Coordinates of N, CA, C and O in Angstrom, one line a residue:
M1 N 107.5 140.2 140.8 CA 106.4 140.7 141.5 C 106.7 141.3 142.8 O 107.8 140.9 143.4
G2 N 105.9 142.1 143.3 CA 106.1 142.8 144.6 C 106.0 141.8 145.8 O 105.5 140.7 145.6
G3 N 106.3 142.3 147.0 CA 106.3 141.4 148.2 C 104.8 141.1 148.6 O 104.5 140.0 148.9
D4 N 104.0 142.2 148.8 CA 102.7 142.0 149.3 C 101.7 141.7 148.2 O 101.7 142.3 147.2
R5 N 100.9 140.7 148.4 CA 99.9 140.3 147.4 C 98.6 140.9 147.8 O 98.2 141.0 148.9
F6 N 97.9 141.4 146.7 CA 96.6 141.9 146.9 C 95.6 140.9 147.4 O 95.6 139.7 147.0
I7 N 94.8 141.2 148.4 CA 93.8 140.3 148.9 C 92.4 140.7 148.4 O 92.0 141.8 148.6
F8 N 91.8 139.8 147.6 CA 90.5 140.1 147.1 C 89.4 139.9 148.2 O 89.7 139.2 149.2
P9 N 88.3 140.6 148.1 CA 87.3 140.5 149.2 C 86.9 139.1 149.6 O 86.7 138.8 150.8
F10 N 86.7 138.3 148.6 CA 86.3 136.9 148.9 C 87.3 136.1 149.7 O 87.0 135.2 150.5
E11 N 88.6 136.5 149.5 CA 89.7 135.8 150.2 C 89.7 136.2 151.7 O 90.5 135.5 152.5
K12 N 89.0 137.1 152.1 CA 88.9 137.5 153.5 C 87.8 136.7 154.3 O 87.7 136.8 155.5
L13 N 87.1 135.8 153.5 CA 86.0 135.0 154.1 C 86.5 133.6 154.5 O 87.0 132.9 153.7
E14 N 86.3 133.3 155.8 CA 86.7 132.0 156.3 C 86.0 130.9 155.5 O 86.6 129.8 155.2
V15 N 84.7 131.1 155.1 CA 84.0 130.0 154.4 C 84.6 129.7 153.0 O 84.5 128.6 152.5
Y16 N 85.2 130.7 152.4 CA 85.9 130.5 151.1 C 87.0 129.5 151.3 O 87.2 128.6 150.5
W17 N 87.8 129.7 152.3 CA 89.0 128.9 152.5 C 88.6 127.5 153.0 O 89.2 126.5 152.6
L18 N 87.5 127.4 153.8 CA 87.0 126.1 154.2 C 86.4 125.3 153.0 O 86.6 124.1 152.9
A19 N 85.8 126.0 152.1 CA 85.3 125.4 150.8 C 86.4 124.9 150.0 O 86.3 123.8 149.4
L20 N 87.5 125.6 149.9 CA 88.7 125.1 149.2 C 89.3 123.9 149.8 O 89.7 122.9 149.1
D21 N 89.4 123.9 151.2 CA 89.9 122.7 151.9 C 89.0 121.5 151.6 O 89.6 120.4 151.4
L22 N 87.7 121.7 151.6 CA 86.8 120.6 151.4 C 87.0 120.1 149.9 O 87.0 118.9 149.7
A23 N 87.1 121.0 149.0 CA 87.3 120.6 147.6 C 88.6 119.7 147.4 O 88.6 118.7 146.8
E24 N 89.6 120.2 148.1 CA 90.9 119.5 148.0 C 90.8 118.1 148.6 O 91.3 117.1 148.0
A25 N 90.1 117.9 149.7 CA 89.9 116.6 150.3 C 89.1 115.7 149.4 O 89.4 114.5 149.3
V26 N 88.0 116.2 148.8 CA 87.2 115.4 147.9 C 88.0 115.1 146.6 O 88.0 113.9 146.2
F27 N 88.8 116.0 146.1 CA 89.6 115.7 144.9 C 90.6 114.6 145.2 O 90.9 113.7 144.4
D28 N 91.2 114.6 146.4 CA 92.1 113.5 146.9 C 91.4 112.2 146.8 O 92.0 111.2 146.4
L29 N 90.2 112.1 147.3 CA 89.4 110.9 147.3 C 89.1 110.4 145.9 O 89.3 109.2 145.6
L30 N 88.7 111.3 145.1 CA 88.4 111.0 143.7 C 89.6 110.5 142.9 O 89.5 109.6 142.0
D31 N 90.8 111.1 143.2 CA 92.0 110.7 142.6 C 92.4 109.2 142.9 O 93.1 108.6 142.1
R32 N 91.9 108.7 144.0 CA 92.1 107.3 144.4 C 91.2 106.3 143.7 O 91.4 105.1 143.9
L33 N 90.2 106.8 143.1 CA 89.2 105.8 142.4 C 89.9 105.1 141.2 O 90.7 105.7 140.6
P34 N 89.4 103.9 141.0 CA 89.9 103.2 139.8 C 89.6 104.0 138.5 O 88.6 104.7 138.4
A35 N 90.6 104.0 137.6 CA 90.4 104.8 136.4 C 89.2 104.3 135.6 O 88.9 103.1 135.6
N36 N 88.6 105.2 134.9 CA 87.5 104.9 134.0 C 86.3 104.3 134.7 O 85.5 103.6 134.1
R37 N 86.1 104.5 136.0 CA 84.9 104.1 136.7 C 84.0 105.3 137.0 O 84.5 106.3 137.6
H38 N 82.8 105.2 136.7 CA 81.8 106.2 137.1 C 82.3 107.6 136.7 O 82.2 108.6 137.5
L39 N 82.8 107.8 135.5 CA 83.4 109.0 135.0 C 82.4 110.2 135.1 O 82.8 111.3 135.5
R40 N 81.2 110.0 134.7 CA 80.2 111.0 134.8 C 79.9 111.5 136.2 O 79.9 112.7 136.5
L41 N 79.8 110.6 137.1 CA 79.6 110.9 138.5 C 80.8 111.6 139.1 O 80.7 112.5 139.9
V42 N 82.0 111.1 138.8 CA 83.2 111.8 139.2 C 83.2 113.2 138.8 O 83.5 114.1 139.5
G43 N 82.9 113.4 137.5 CA 82.9 114.8 136.9 C 81.9 115.7 137.6 O 82.1 116.8 137.9
Q44 N 80.7 115.1 137.9 CA 79.7 115.8 138.6 C 80.1 116.2 140.0 O 79.9 117.3 140.5
M45 N 80.8 115.3 140.7 CA 81.3 115.6 142.1 C 82.3 116.6 142.1 O 82.4 117.5 142.9
E46 N 83.3 116.5 141.1 CA 84.3 117.6 141.0 C 83.7 118.9 140.7 O 84.1 119.9 141.4
A47 N 82.7 119.0 139.9 CA 82.0 120.3 139.6 C 81.3 120.8 140.8 O 81.3 122.0 141.1
A48 N 80.6 119.9 141.5 CA 79.8 120.3 142.6 C 80.7 120.9 143.7 O 80.4 122.0 144.2
V49 N 81.7 120.2 144.1 CA 82.6 120.7 145.2 C 83.4 121.9 144.8 O 83.6 122.8 145.6
A50 N 83.8 122.0 143.5 CA 84.5 123.2 143.1 C 83.5 124.4 143.0 O 83.9 125.6 143.3
S51 N 82.3 124.2 142.7 CA 81.3 125.2 142.6 C 81.0 125.9 144.0 O 80.6 127.1 144.0
V52 N 81.3 125.2 145.1 CA 81.0 125.8 146.4 C 81.9 127.1 146.5 O 81.3 128.2 146.8
S53 N 83.2 127.0 146.4 CA 84.1 128.1 146.6 C 83.9 129.1 145.4 O 83.9 130.4 145.7
Q54 N 83.6 128.7 144.2 CA 83.3 129.6 143.1 C 82.1 130.5 143.4 O 82.2 131.7 143.1
N55 N 81.1 129.9 143.9 CA 79.9 130.7 144.1 C 80.1 131.7 145.3 O 79.6 132.8 145.2
I56 N 80.9 131.3 146.3 CA 81.2 132.3 147.3 C 82.0 133.5 146.8 O 81.7 134.6 147.0
A57 N 83.0 133.1 145.9 CA 83.8 134.2 145.3 C 83.0 135.1 144.4 O 83.0 136.3 144.5
E58 N 82.2 134.5 143.6 CA 81.4 135.3 142.6 C 80.3 136.1 143.4 O 80.1 137.3 143.1
G59 N 79.7 135.5 144.4 CA 78.7 136.3 145.1 C 79.3 137.4 145.9 O 78.7 138.5 146.0
R60 N 80.5 137.3 146.4 CA 81.1 138.4 147.1 C 81.4 139.5 146.2 O 81.5 140.7 146.7
G61 N 81.5 139.3 144.9 CA 81.8 140.3 144.0 C 80.5 141.1 143.5 O 80.6 142.0 142.8
R62 N 79.4 140.6 144.0 CA 78.1 141.3 143.6 C 77.9 142.6 144.3 O 78.4 142.7 145.5
Q63 N 77.2 143.4 143.8 CA 77.0 144.8 144.3 C 76.0 144.8 145.5 O 76.2 145.5 146.5
Y64 N 75.0 143.9 145.5 CA 74.0 144.0 146.6 C 74.1 142.7 147.5 O 74.3 141.6 147.0
K65 N 73.8 143.0 148.7 CA 73.8 141.9 149.7 C 72.9 140.8 149.4 O 73.2 139.6 149.6
K66 N 71.7 141.1 148.8 CA 70.7 140.1 148.5 C 71.3 139.1 147.4 O 71.1 137.9 147.5
E67 N 72.1 139.7 146.5 CA 72.7 138.8 145.5 C 73.8 137.9 146.1 O 73.9 136.7 145.7
F68 N 74.5 138.5 147.0 CA 75.5 137.7 147.7 C 74.9 136.5 148.4 O 75.3 135.4 148.3
V69 N 73.8 136.8 149.1 CA 73.1 135.7 149.8 C 72.6 134.6 148.9 O 72.7 133.4 149.2
Q70 N 72.1 135.1 147.7 CA 71.7 134.1 146.7 C 72.8 133.2 146.3 O 72.6 132.0 146.2
F71 N 74.0 133.8 146.0 CA 75.1 132.9 145.6 C 75.6 132.0 146.8 O 76.0 130.9 146.5
L72 N 75.5 132.5 148.0 CA 75.8 131.6 149.1 C 74.8 130.5 149.2 O 75.2 129.3 149.6
S73 N 73.6 130.7 148.9 CA 72.6 129.6 148.9 C 72.9 128.6 147.8 O 72.7 127.4 148.0
I74 N 73.3 129.1 146.7 CA 73.7 128.2 145.6 C 74.9 127.4 146.0 O 75.0 126.2 145.7
A75 N 75.9 128.0 146.7 CA 77.0 127.3 147.2 C 76.6 126.1 148.2 O 77.1 125.0 148.1
E76 N 75.6 126.4 149.0 CA 75.0 125.4 149.9 C 74.4 124.3 149.1 O 74.6 123.1 149.4
G77 N 73.7 124.6 148.1 CA 73.1 123.6 147.2 C 74.1 122.7 146.6 O 74.0 121.5 146.5
S78 N 75.2 123.3 146.1 CA 76.3 122.5 145.6 C 77.0 121.6 146.6 O 77.3 120.5 146.3
L79 N 77.1 122.1 147.8 CA 77.6 121.3 148.9 C 76.7 120.1 149.1 O 77.2 118.9 149.3
F80 N 75.4 120.3 149.1 CA 74.4 119.2 149.3 C 74.5 118.2 148.2 O 74.4 117.0 148.4
E81 N 74.7 118.7 147.0 CA 74.9 117.8 145.8 C 76.1 116.9 146.0 O 76.1 115.7 145.7
M82 N 77.2 117.5 146.4 CA 78.5 116.8 146.6 C 78.3 115.7 147.7 O 78.7 114.6 147.6
L83 N 77.5 116.1 148.8 CA 77.3 115.1 149.8 C 76.4 113.9 149.4 O 76.7 112.8 149.8
T84 N 75.5 114.2 148.5 CA 74.7 113.1 147.9 C 75.5 112.2 147.1 O 75.4 110.9 147.2
L85 N 76.4 112.7 146.3 CA 77.3 111.9 145.5 C 78.3 111.1 146.4 O 78.6 110.0 146.1
C86 N 78.7 111.8 147.4 CA 79.6 111.1 148.4 C 78.9 109.8 149.0 O 79.5 108.8 149.1
E87 N 77.6 110.0 149.3 CA 76.9 108.8 149.8 C 76.7 107.7 148.7 O 76.8 106.6 149.1
L88 N 76.5 108.1 147.5 CA 76.5 107.1 146.4 C 77.8 106.4 146.3 O 77.8 105.1 146.2
F89 N 78.9 107.1 146.3 CA 80.2 106.4 146.3 C 80.4 105.5 147.5 O 81.0 104.5 147.4
R90 N 79.9 105.9 148.6 CA 80.1 105.1 149.8 C 79.3 103.8 149.7 O 79.8 102.7 149.9
R91 N 78.0 104.0 149.2 CA 77.2 102.8 149.0 C 77.8 101.8 148.0 O 77.6 100.6 148.1
R92 N 78.5 102.3 147.0 CA 79.1 101.5 146.0 C 80.5 101.0 146.5 O 81.2 100.3 145.7
K93 N 80.8 101.3 147.7 CA 82.0 100.9 148.3 C 83.3 101.4 147.6 O 84.3 100.8 147.6
L94 N 83.1 102.6 147.0 CA 84.2 103.2 146.3 C 84.9 104.2 147.3 O 86.1 104.6 147.1
F95 N 84.2 104.7 148.3 CA 84.7 105.5 149.4 C 84.6 104.8 150.7 O 83.6 104.2 151.0
A96 N 85.7 104.8 151.5 CA 85.7 104.1 152.8 C 84.8 104.9 153.7 O 84.7 106.2 153.6
E97 N 84.2 104.2 154.7 CA 83.4 104.9 155.7 C 84.2 106.0 156.4 O 83.6 107.1 156.7
S98 N 85.5 105.7 156.7 CA 86.2 106.8 157.4 C 86.5 108.0 156.6 O 86.4 109.1 157.1
D99 N 86.6 107.8 155.3 CA 86.8 109.0 154.4 C 85.5 109.8 154.3 O 85.5 111.0 154.3
V100 N 84.4 109.1 154.2 CA 83.1 109.8 154.1 C 82.8 110.5 155.4 O 82.4 111.7 155.4
A101 N 83.2 109.9 156.6 CA 83.0 110.6 157.9 C 83.8 111.8 157.9 O 83.3 112.9 158.4
R102 N 85.0 111.8 157.4 CA 85.9 113.0 157.4 C 85.3 114.1 156.5 O 85.3 115.3 156.9
I103 N 84.9 113.7 155.3 CA 84.3 114.7 154.4 C 83.0 115.3 155.0 O 82.8 116.5 155.0
R104 N 82.2 114.4 155.6 CA 80.9 114.9 156.2 C 81.2 115.9 157.4 O 80.6 116.9 157.6
G105 N 82.3 115.6 158.2 CA 82.7 116.5 159.3 C 83.1 117.8 158.7 O 82.7 118.9 159.3
M106 N 83.9 117.8 157.7 CA 84.4 119.1 157.1 C 83.2 119.8 156.5 O 83.1 121.1 156.7
A107 N 82.2 119.1 155.9 CA 81.1 119.7 155.3 C 80.2 120.3 156.4 O 79.6 121.4 156.2
E108 N 80.0 119.6 157.5 CA 79.2 120.1 158.6 C 79.8 121.4 159.2 O 79.1 122.4 159.4
T109 N 81.1 121.5 159.4 CA 81.7 122.7 159.9 C 81.5 123.8 158.9 O 81.2 124.9 159.3
F110 N 81.8 123.5 157.6 CA 81.6 124.5 156.6 C 80.2 125.1 156.6 O 79.9 126.3 156.5
N111 N 79.2 124.1 156.6 CA 77.8 124.5 156.4 C 77.3 125.4 157.6 O 76.6 126.3 157.4
R112 N 77.8 125.1 158.8 CA 77.5 125.9 160.0 C 78.0 127.3 159.8 O 77.3 128.3 160.1
K113 N 79.2 127.4 159.3 CA 79.8 128.8 159.1 C 79.1 129.5 158.0 O 78.8 130.7 158.1
L114 N 78.7 128.8 156.9 CA 78.0 129.4 155.8 C 76.7 129.9 156.3 O 76.3 131.0 155.9
R115 N 75.9 129.0 157.0 CA 74.6 129.4 157.5 C 74.7 130.6 158.4 O 73.9 131.5 158.4
G116 N 75.8 130.7 159.2 CA 76.0 131.8 160.1 C 76.2 133.1 159.3 O 75.6 134.2 159.6
L117 N 77.0 133.0 158.2 CA 77.2 134.2 157.3 C 75.9 134.6 156.7 O 75.6 135.8 156.6
I118 N 75.1 133.6 156.2 CA 73.9 134.0 155.5 C 72.9 134.6 156.5 O 72.3 135.7 156.2
N119 N 72.8 134.1 157.7 CA 72.0 134.7 158.7 C 72.4 136.1 159.1 O 71.6 137.0 159.3
T120 N 73.7 136.3 159.2 CA 74.2 137.6 159.5 C 73.9 138.6 158.4 O 73.5 139.7 158.7
L121 N 74.1 138.2 157.2 CA 73.8 139.1 156.0 C 72.3 139.4 156.0 O 71.9 140.5 155.5
Q122 N 71.4 138.4 156.4 CA 70.0 138.6 156.4 C 69.5 139.3 157.7 O 68.3 139.4 157.9
N123 N 70.5 139.6 158.6 CA 70.1 140.2 159.9 C 69.2 139.3 160.7 O 68.3 139.8 161.4
R124 N 69.4 138.0 160.6 CA 68.6 137.1 161.4 C 69.6 136.4 162.4 O 70.8 136.2 162.2
K125 N 69.0 135.9 163.5 CA 69.8 135.1 164.4 C 70.0 133.7 163.9 O 69.1 133.1 163.3
P126 N 71.2 133.2 164.1 CA 71.5 131.8 163.6 C 70.7 130.8 164.4 O 70.2 131.0 165.4

């Protein structure tokens, strides 16, 4: 392969990389859970957090700005789903308070940047 790697349009977005960082942090927490516990919820959480970056990438590939905004809104919904599951795992004492606080902090930073991007695309003030 050549030296320089092609950069896809979605890879130029900070929110895409923040979403991947968040997914990696959540996957690390899920990897520490006892085997065969809450498998359905673990799968849901994996899907939700992975869906955030996937929707950003897919939306960036759409032709119209309105479609991109719709995919960003779906990404935000997936973020909120992941946070709800995170709270359930915390309440079941499967996630430590400190881990949840770290995930929530990352999610807050991501969500602020995502909202800023959505507002910019919609030509609204944040």
